[in-house]
Amino acid sequence: MTDRERIQAAFSHLHASPEDLTEVMKMTRENRTRMKLATRRIVTTGLAAVMLLGAGIAGYAIGNSFHNRQQEQLRAKYHVEENPTNDFTEFSLPEEASDGRGMTLLSSFHTGDDLKVYVDVSPVEPEEVENCFRFDSQLSDEGWRFLSYDFDIDGVHPIYGTAQIYSPDSEYAVERERVEETEEDVRQRYLREAYDAETKTLTLLCHLFTEDLPEDGSIELHVYSSDNFVPNSETYECISEIHHDFGTVSVPITSPEVKTLLFSEPKALKDETGTMQAEITGIELSSGSISWLANIQDAESIFGRFEGDDTELAAYQQTKIEWIYFLRDATADAELIFADGHTVACGGINGEHDAENGSVHLVRNLPDNVNIHDVKAISIFGETYCFDEADGK
Amino acid sequence: MTSERFAALAEKYMDTIYRLAYSCTRSTADADDVTQEVLIHLYREEKDFQSDEHVKNWLMKVTINQCRMLFRSPWRKAEPIDDYAETLQMENEDQVELFTLVMGLEKKYRVVIHLFYYEGYSVKEISELLKIPEKTVRTRLFRARAKLKNILTEEVSDND
């Protein structure tokens, strides 16, 4: 029996209720619509109205020169000229000088694992940006007060995430240990790279995970700054209020270009003691990331969302870390092989998706995006596999 | 559309609509809602359908759109798949397992599995129905198959 025949046999047992047709005939006779769905539409309309209110802010005029400069930097960051990819999108700027208050969509890049959306927001006072990097001065006996740039999507509150202040060199929160710069250096660099004092415009990066995005179409991205206050560092309860609402922009969602490889025989991995065992069933490569598809017994308990109590948290984290180290080391030697023969290291993992049905996606973000059309094969587990075929050679 | 024509088409396709709606929503109540709503659209549709295949394609598109509208609703309630599978009087445990595993996948995977394997649509046709690129359909089939590795064994060729 083929896969198709087996699925058809199983699903053929599903039947609509005869009452569906009876109900429809009744409604068409009475020329009425279905109340339940009509109510749903009212709620959707209500949400749209709220979003419009958020976007309806007037202000003063600015030009596009700062937006242009930032778009240029982003093109350079993603090597768009030498490494063209459909996963990078640069959006048209308003042709005429727009009001300065609000938000301007600059560019987006789909790594395969996540969508990075770059926006300019205005007005932002210089002291607000500076305060984002003055950690110590925000602490007092009363607690910790700080400003953050937050965003949500599709009108669903509370926040989806906190936007990062853009820097071409670093897209992570300021990790002072990682850079040989003083705190003041870092602050000045971010002000230089992400802020325009003349127009009071700040460039932000909003990180959206692919698994949270709709299948196609667009999302409504709403960005605002928040005043946050943490009165007690032990409980870390945070009281937040919207400080300034920059409005909403519609961000088109494009699916990333992906190259895939499904192993004809899953690659079995085992740690030295044999307590950790996994099977790598396939690989997905996109221009900004590589994903290892792994089957692991009880994957949900290791890589699923933690639902235990505080007493179990440490054990959960320890187990997860051990697994990540094991899988990171097992995949560490992987290299992409390009058509011209050069190679790029792509081993290890630095993130994972929630496990489902015993399967988990382990992700490695590539340091520089690659042109996947030029990638011919991958070297892993001591063998070379072409992306168009699943057997080693 | 005349009542006679509508009744004939509804009888013929209401199970098809319901199965796709259930694959999308994983809820019998929502699948019933969608089926009724799609049939109302059909009744009111004045399009001159050229063939049964044309009607079916149109119904699939409307069903997918109706399901998308449902997913914007904040008060959807999930139903246990196992409980529903038990009511379906399947012939053997393999069918129950296959149904449960497919329905346990994320929506974007189970819908392409349904359209590809159950309805027999090609990758290109699914791409048009879901309004997503063919490469996305292939990726979803690939991922779904990887998740169902021990259940589905056949390759999806470029010609499908």
XYZ file of C-alpha atoms in Angstrom:
553
model
C 0.000 0.000 0.000
C 1.430 3.438 -0.902
C 1.654 6.322 1.581
C -1.124 8.048 -0.328
C -3.416 5.026 -0.117
C -2.745 4.628 3.604
C -3.553 8.263 4.327
C -6.634 8.129 2.131
C -7.825 5.014 3.965
C -7.365 6.652 7.371
C -8.885 10.021 6.480
C -11.825 8.590 4.552
C -13.491 7.933 7.901
C -14.033 11.648 8.428
C -17.498 12.775 7.361
C -19.324 16.038 7.658
C -22.414 15.915 9.790
C -25.642 15.718 7.755
C -26.832 18.518 10.014
C -24.328 20.856 8.349
C -26.300 20.723 5.126
C -29.672 20.898 6.896
C -28.503 23.975 8.792
C -27.215 25.618 5.604
C -30.448 24.968 3.754
C -32.365 26.477 6.653
C -30.150 29.568 6.711
C -30.291 30.127 2.972
C -34.067 29.876 3.078
C -34.222 32.397 5.901
C -31.532 34.518 4.220
C -29.535 34.890 7.461
C -25.843 34.607 8.163
C -24.164 32.682 10.914
C -24.166 34.685 14.125
C -21.042 33.042 15.521
C -18.830 34.074 12.614
C -20.386 37.529 12.462
C -19.348 38.077 16.093
C -15.793 37.032 15.289
C -15.611 39.655 12.564
C -16.630 42.375 14.991
C -13.712 41.443 17.234
C -11.291 41.572 14.291
C -12.617 44.994 13.320
C -12.157 46.144 16.911
C -8.508 45.129 16.895
C -7.931 46.954 13.612
C -9.398 50.111 15.108
C -6.989 49.938 18.027
C -4.065 49.532 15.640
C -5.145 52.535 13.590
C -5.294 54.641 16.730
C -1.716 53.605 17.487
C -0.571 54.624 14.021
C -2.342 57.957 13.876
C 0.341 60.197 15.279
C 1.279 63.483 13.633
C 4.596 65.251 13.970
C 7.314 67.261 12.315
C 9.006 66.744 8.951
C 12.255 64.899 8.351
C 14.023 63.778 5.203
C 15.153 60.334 4.184
C 18.904 60.791 4.442
C 19.273 58.878 7.711
C 16.965 56.107 6.488
C 19.039 55.913 3.300
C 22.262 55.678 5.268
C 20.904 52.866 7.409
C 19.613 50.939 4.412
C 23.019 51.248 2.794
C 24.683 49.882 5.933
C 22.277 46.954 5.992
C 22.985 46.131 2.351
C 26.683 46.055 3.212
C 26.109 44.010 6.358
C 24.294 41.301 4.411
C 26.706 41.453 1.432
C 23.780 42.018 -0.863
C 25.904 43.145 -3.809
C 28.283 40.181 -3.876
C 25.902 37.633 -2.375
C 22.408 38.370 -3.698
C 19.575 36.634 -1.915
C 15.805 36.855 -2.039
C 15.791 36.570 1.738
C 16.913 40.191 2.047
C 14.226 42.785 1.397
C 14.762 46.511 1.223
C 11.571 48.517 1.487
C 10.764 51.667 -0.424
C 11.059 54.811 1.617
C 8.333 57.430 1.459
C 8.957 59.534 -1.647
C 8.180 62.750 0.113
C 9.465 63.794 3.476
C 7.105 62.254 5.970
C 6.211 63.347 9.425
C 9.074 62.478 11.694
C 7.034 60.909 14.425
C 6.318 57.293 13.948
C 8.037 54.432 12.264
C 9.728 53.734 8.917
C 10.288 50.218 7.667
C 13.853 49.870 6.337
C 14.820 46.278 5.538
C 14.287 42.695 6.598
C 16.354 39.547 6.417
C 14.982 36.022 6.743
C 17.695 33.782 8.124
C 15.541 30.682 7.793
C 15.287 30.487 11.568
C 14.030 33.983 12.205
C 13.026 37.189 10.505
C 14.992 40.313 11.353
C 13.055 43.489 10.750
C 14.858 46.851 10.846
C 12.862 50.004 11.515
C 13.573 53.643 12.253
C 11.520 55.181 15.052
C 11.166 58.820 15.932
C 11.188 60.959 17.989
C 13.629 59.550 20.503
C 15.380 61.979 22.817
C 19.180 61.514 23.043
C 19.080 60.988 26.795
C 16.671 58.095 26.314
C 19.164 56.267 24.122
C 22.022 57.100 26.443
C 20.099 55.782 29.413
C 19.663 52.451 27.684
C 23.371 51.894 28.297
C 23.746 53.432 31.741
C 22.998 50.298 33.693
C 24.398 51.305 37.048
C 22.763 54.701 37.205
C 19.357 53.096 36.841
C 19.748 51.136 40.056
C 18.648 52.689 43.307
C 17.499 51.588 46.732
C 13.963 51.622 45.436
C 14.700 49.267 42.569
C 15.703 49.278 38.923
C 14.149 51.669 36.412
C 14.903 51.382 32.716
C 13.545 52.152 29.264
C 13.095 49.490 26.612
C 11.896 49.441 23.017
C 9.240 46.774 22.785
C 7.061 45.435 20.033
C 4.074 43.226 19.476
C 2.534 41.792 16.331
C -0.942 41.665 14.851
C -2.461 43.701 17.622
C -1.923 40.983 20.191
C -0.727 42.360 23.485
C 1.406 41.875 25.627
C 4.807 42.362 24.094
C 6.248 39.862 21.636
C 9.790 40.978 22.348
C 12.206 43.773 23.046
C 13.783 45.410 20.019
C 17.537 45.767 19.950
C 19.264 49.006 19.141
C 20.886 48.431 15.788
C 24.600 48.111 15.342
C 26.232 46.738 12.192
C 28.759 44.782 14.239
C 26.643 43.343 16.968
C 23.042 42.337 17.002
C 22.926 41.052 20.487
C 22.288 42.925 23.678
C 25.400 44.707 24.837
C 27.651 42.048 26.248
C 30.335 44.091 27.911
C 32.503 41.062 28.614
C 32.736 40.271 24.919
C 34.148 43.554 23.709
C 37.271 45.386 24.635
C 35.428 48.636 24.865
C 34.523 50.643 27.887
C 30.884 51.118 28.658
C 31.221 54.684 27.418
C 32.775 53.450 24.146
C 29.876 51.103 23.584
C 27.351 53.818 24.322
C 29.026 56.240 21.933
C 29.270 53.592 19.216
C 25.586 52.762 19.426
C 24.678 56.443 19.400
C 26.863 56.939 16.323
C 25.586 53.920 14.423
C 21.937 53.797 15.383
C 20.914 57.343 16.211
C 20.469 60.577 14.325
C 20.378 63.534 16.703
C 19.127 65.945 14.070
C 15.957 64.033 13.315
C 15.823 62.249 16.701
C 15.599 58.934 14.885
C 16.726 55.589 16.277
C 17.224 52.367 14.289
C 15.880 49.217 15.920
C 16.002 45.527 15.121
C 12.901 43.439 15.839
C 13.512 39.709 15.946
C 10.611 37.455 14.925
C 10.771 33.693 15.015
C 9.656 31.851 11.920
C 7.485 29.444 13.867
C 5.421 32.379 15.137
C 4.860 33.959 11.738
C 1.792 33.393 9.554
C 2.114 31.168 6.536
C 2.066 34.051 4.113
C 0.876 37.599 3.718
C 1.985 40.133 6.264
C 2.075 41.019 9.936
C 1.310 44.269 11.669
C 4.352 45.294 13.692
C 3.640 47.712 16.533
C 6.623 49.362 18.269
C 6.669 51.470 21.414
C 9.018 52.419 24.192
C 8.244 51.261 27.714
C 9.070 52.642 31.133
C 9.979 49.638 33.237
C 10.383 49.427 36.976
C 11.623 46.399 38.877
C 11.033 47.058 42.585
C 12.443 43.770 43.798
C 15.351 42.080 42.074
C 14.570 38.756 43.777
C 11.142 38.282 42.293
C 12.026 40.269 39.172
C 8.450 41.445 38.846
C 8.449 44.244 36.288
C 5.915 47.049 36.140
C 5.773 48.532 32.633
C 3.981 51.462 31.082
C 4.012 52.640 27.484
C 6.271 55.676 27.282
C 5.878 56.494 23.602
C 3.923 54.762 20.861
C 5.668 54.789 17.465
C 2.746 53.198 15.644
C 2.335 50.225 13.361
C 3.768 49.128 10.025
C 2.745 46.246 7.829
C 5.646 43.848 7.225
C 5.322 41.430 4.288
C 6.319 37.874 5.096
C 8.296 36.004 2.503
C 9.256 32.410 2.988
C 12.998 31.803 2.981
C 14.894 29.955 0.272
C 15.844 26.548 1.622
C 18.024 23.670 0.430
C 17.273 20.344 2.025
C 18.913 17.015 2.555
C 17.053 14.027 3.955
C 19.377 11.165 4.918
C 18.257 7.827 3.516
C 19.414 6.327 6.808
C 19.243 8.584 9.878
C 22.681 9.304 11.334
C 22.856 7.824 14.803
C 24.724 9.871 17.423
C 25.681 8.617 20.857
C 27.671 10.114 23.707
C 30.539 8.234 25.364
C 28.362 6.705 28.036
C 25.514 5.892 25.693
C 23.021 7.792 27.825
C 22.382 10.452 25.189
C 21.330 9.156 21.785
C 19.920 11.020 18.832
C 19.240 10.487 15.158
C 19.862 13.230 12.629
C 17.265 12.710 9.901
C 17.915 15.712 7.705
C 19.406 19.133 7.162
C 17.889 22.406 6.018
C 20.104 25.180 4.735
C 19.005 28.742 4.208
C 21.083 31.802 3.536
C 21.419 32.732 7.214
C 21.198 29.457 9.110
C 21.467 25.706 9.035
C 19.046 23.423 10.867
C 19.660 19.868 11.963
C 16.501 17.798 12.246
C 16.963 15.401 15.140
C 14.820 12.630 16.554
C 15.376 12.167 20.265
C 13.505 9.992 22.687
C 11.481 12.213 25.037
C 12.548 15.261 23.008
C 9.611 17.240 24.387
C 10.811 16.852 27.955
C 14.301 18.070 26.982
C 13.551 20.732 24.382
C 9.874 21.441 25.004
C 8.513 24.352 26.979
C 9.257 23.948 30.652
C 6.057 23.417 32.603
C 7.350 22.217 35.952
C 7.747 24.150 39.173
C 10.781 26.063 40.442
C 12.271 23.022 42.166
C 12.517 21.207 38.819
C 13.856 24.123 36.810
C 17.556 23.661 37.621
C 17.467 19.962 36.689
C 15.623 20.767 33.442
C 18.195 23.415 32.500
C 21.109 21.139 33.356
C 19.739 18.318 31.198
C 19.097 20.671 28.321
C 22.589 22.150 28.506
C 24.168 18.687 28.503
C 22.181 17.767 25.406
C 23.061 21.000 23.645
C 26.765 20.475 24.351
C 26.540 16.888 23.136
C 24.781 17.831 19.895
C 26.957 20.889 19.383
C 30.097 18.755 19.588
C 28.628 15.984 17.423
C 27.917 18.427 14.587
C 30.967 20.660 15.142
C 32.978 19.530 12.121
C 30.352 20.333 9.504
C 31.440 22.385 6.494
C 29.535 23.697 3.518
C 31.218 22.998 0.194
C 30.669 25.553 -2.547
C 30.734 25.098 -6.321
C 34.132 26.793 -6.592
C 35.568 24.422 -3.980
C 35.859 26.776 -1.024
C 34.354 25.737 2.283
C 32.612 27.491 5.149
C 32.364 26.048 8.655
C 28.760 25.572 9.710
C 29.028 23.151 12.605
C 27.590 23.395 16.079
C 24.253 24.712 17.241
C 23.265 27.899 18.958
C 19.543 27.532 19.279
C 16.656 25.161 19.002
C 12.941 25.154 18.365
C 10.434 23.587 20.717
C 10.380 19.838 20.221
C 7.353 18.196 18.723
C 6.503 14.529 18.200
C 9.968 13.456 19.336
C 11.646 15.700 16.782
C 13.574 18.922 17.311
C 15.139 21.521 15.001
C 18.628 22.464 16.126
C 19.806 25.695 14.588
C 23.183 27.228 13.844
C 23.076 30.828 12.661
C 25.781 31.428 10.096
C 28.162 34.297 10.825
C 27.753 35.616 7.270
C 24.888 34.821 4.975
C 25.686 32.481 2.090
C 24.335 32.135 -1.416
C 22.660 28.746 -1.088
C 22.568 28.308 -4.858
C 26.351 28.101 -4.811
C 26.423 25.456 -2.068
C 26.809 22.002 -3.531
C 27.415 19.707 -0.586
C 28.045 19.416 3.104
C 30.817 17.564 4.853
C 29.607 15.992 8.101
C 30.126 12.805 10.114
C 33.243 12.027 8.047
C 31.374 11.978 4.747
C 30.283 14.338 2.022
C 26.646 14.642 1.057
C 25.339 16.527 -1.952
C 22.228 18.547 -1.243
C 20.435 16.997 -4.176
C 20.960 13.456 -2.995
C 20.753 11.833 0.388
C 23.496 9.257 0.236
C 27.123 9.783 1.175
C 29.755 9.401 -1.505
C -27.038 28.910 -8.320
C -30.192 26.827 -8.493
C -31.206 24.842 -5.417
C -30.896 21.569 -7.327
C -27.377 22.308 -8.535
C -26.373 23.478 -5.066
C -27.781 20.356 -3.370
C -25.933 18.091 -5.801
C -22.616 19.900 -5.308
C -23.046 20.118 -1.540
C -23.740 16.399 -1.282
C -20.726 15.651 -3.422
C -18.204 17.928 -1.729
C -19.255 18.491 1.854
C -17.070 15.646 3.132
C -14.128 17.030 1.135
C -14.657 20.459 2.710
C -15.067 18.991 6.181
C -11.902 16.865 5.948
C -9.775 19.808 4.866
C -11.366 22.011 7.529
C -10.677 19.419 10.199
C -7.066 19.071 9.024
C -6.730 22.832 9.363
C -8.575 23.386 12.621
C -8.259 20.031 14.433
C -11.661 20.736 15.922
C -14.929 19.083 14.912
C -16.938 22.135 15.989
C -14.773 24.496 13.923
C -14.781 22.078 10.973
C -18.605 22.056 11.105
C -18.631 25.870 11.252
C -16.300 26.139 8.281
C -18.233 23.542 6.279
C -21.473 25.422 6.781
C -19.895 28.767 5.950
C -18.294 27.408 2.772
C -21.569 25.860 1.652
C -23.312 29.189 2.149
C -20.660 30.817 -0.021
C -21.286 28.151 -2.644
C -25.035 28.734 -2.550
C -24.529 32.459 -3.091
C -21.811 32.108 -5.692
C -22.872 33.148 -9.149
C -19.692 32.083 -10.863
C -20.204 29.887 -13.891
C -18.172 26.840 -12.913
C -16.816 25.099 -15.998
C -16.315 21.672 -14.469
C -16.512 19.723 -11.226
C -12.756 20.136 -10.876
C -13.220 23.896 -11.098
C -15.869 23.763 -8.341
C -13.635 21.627 -6.147
C -10.648 23.949 -6.498
C -12.826 26.935 -5.689
C -14.246 25.166 -2.628
C -10.755 24.269 -1.399
C -9.654 27.894 -1.652
C -12.737 29.154 0.178
C -12.257 26.494 2.872
C -8.632 27.518 3.414
C -9.669 31.177 3.652
C -12.440 30.383 6.126
C -10.012 28.422 8.269
C -7.595 31.359 8.240
C -10.361 33.620 9.481
C -11.067 31.190 12.300
C -7.435 31.284 13.374
C -7.709 35.010 13.971
C -10.309 34.323 16.598
C -8.982 34.528 20.141
C -11.284 31.894 21.625
C -10.596 28.728 19.686
C -10.615 25.598 21.783
C -8.505 22.553 21.003
C -10.092 19.102 21.138
C -8.229 15.878 21.948
C -7.407 14.084 18.688
C -7.419 10.681 20.377
C -11.020 11.086 21.511
C -12.125 12.005 18.020
C -10.098 9.196 16.423
C -11.942 6.710 18.643
C -15.288 7.814 17.225
C -14.194 7.296 13.622
C -14.446 3.509 13.625
C -11.187 3.013 11.792
C -10.353 -0.441 10.541
C -7.142 -1.022 12.462
C -4.641 0.466 14.901
C -2.321 1.518 12.068
C -4.962 3.850 10.692
C -5.567 5.325 14.144
C -1.825 5.839 14.650
C -1.367 7.406 11.220
C -4.337 9.730 11.700
C -3.216 10.733 15.192
C 0.370 11.393 14.130
C -0.606 13.446 11.081
C -3.091 15.457 13.109
C -0.455 15.945 15.791
C 1.672 17.941 13.349
C 1.601 21.725 13.226
C -1.152 23.145 11.033
C 1.125 24.162 8.181
C 2.461 20.609 7.893
C -0.776 18.671 8.285
C -2.549 20.805 5.676
C 0.055 20.121 2.978
C 0.085 16.443 3.949
C -3.694 16.371 3.590
C -3.702 18.170 0.247
C -0.788 16.167 -1.160
C -1.558 12.670 0.062
C -5.306 12.676 0.587
C -6.528 15.007 -2.138
C -3.707 14.114 -4.501
C -2.806 17.688 -5.405
C 0.620 18.354 -6.882
C 3.150 20.647 -5.238
C 2.323 23.317 -7.835
C -1.417 23.037 -7.192
C -0.934 23.218 -3.416
C 1.239 26.272 -3.935
C -1.633 27.944 -5.815
C -4.268 26.882 -3.286
C -2.323 28.093 -0.263
C -0.799 31.072 -2.115
C 2.680 30.141 -1.004
C 5.768 29.452 -3.135
C 6.346 25.915 -4.391
C 9.607 25.781 -2.486
C 7.682 26.385 0.739
C 5.327 23.512 -0.071
C 8.338 21.267 -0.694
C 9.956 22.367 2.555
C 6.782 21.633 4.490
C 6.391 18.221 2.887
C 10.042 17.561 3.639
C 9.690 18.559 7.270
C 6.433 16.676 7.713
C 8.003 13.566 6.245
C 11.037 13.980 8.468
C 8.705 14.123 11.473
C 6.808 11.085 10.222
C 9.944 9.291 9.123
C 8.888 5.931 10.423
C 5.398 6.218 9.006
C 5.801 7.702 5.514
C 8.525 6.110 3.470
C 8.204 7.324 -0.099
C 10.152 10.200 -1.605
C 8.373 13.256 -2.996
C 9.801 13.759 -6.451
C 10.098 17.034 -8.291
C 7.432 15.853 -10.695
C 4.746 15.497 -8.023
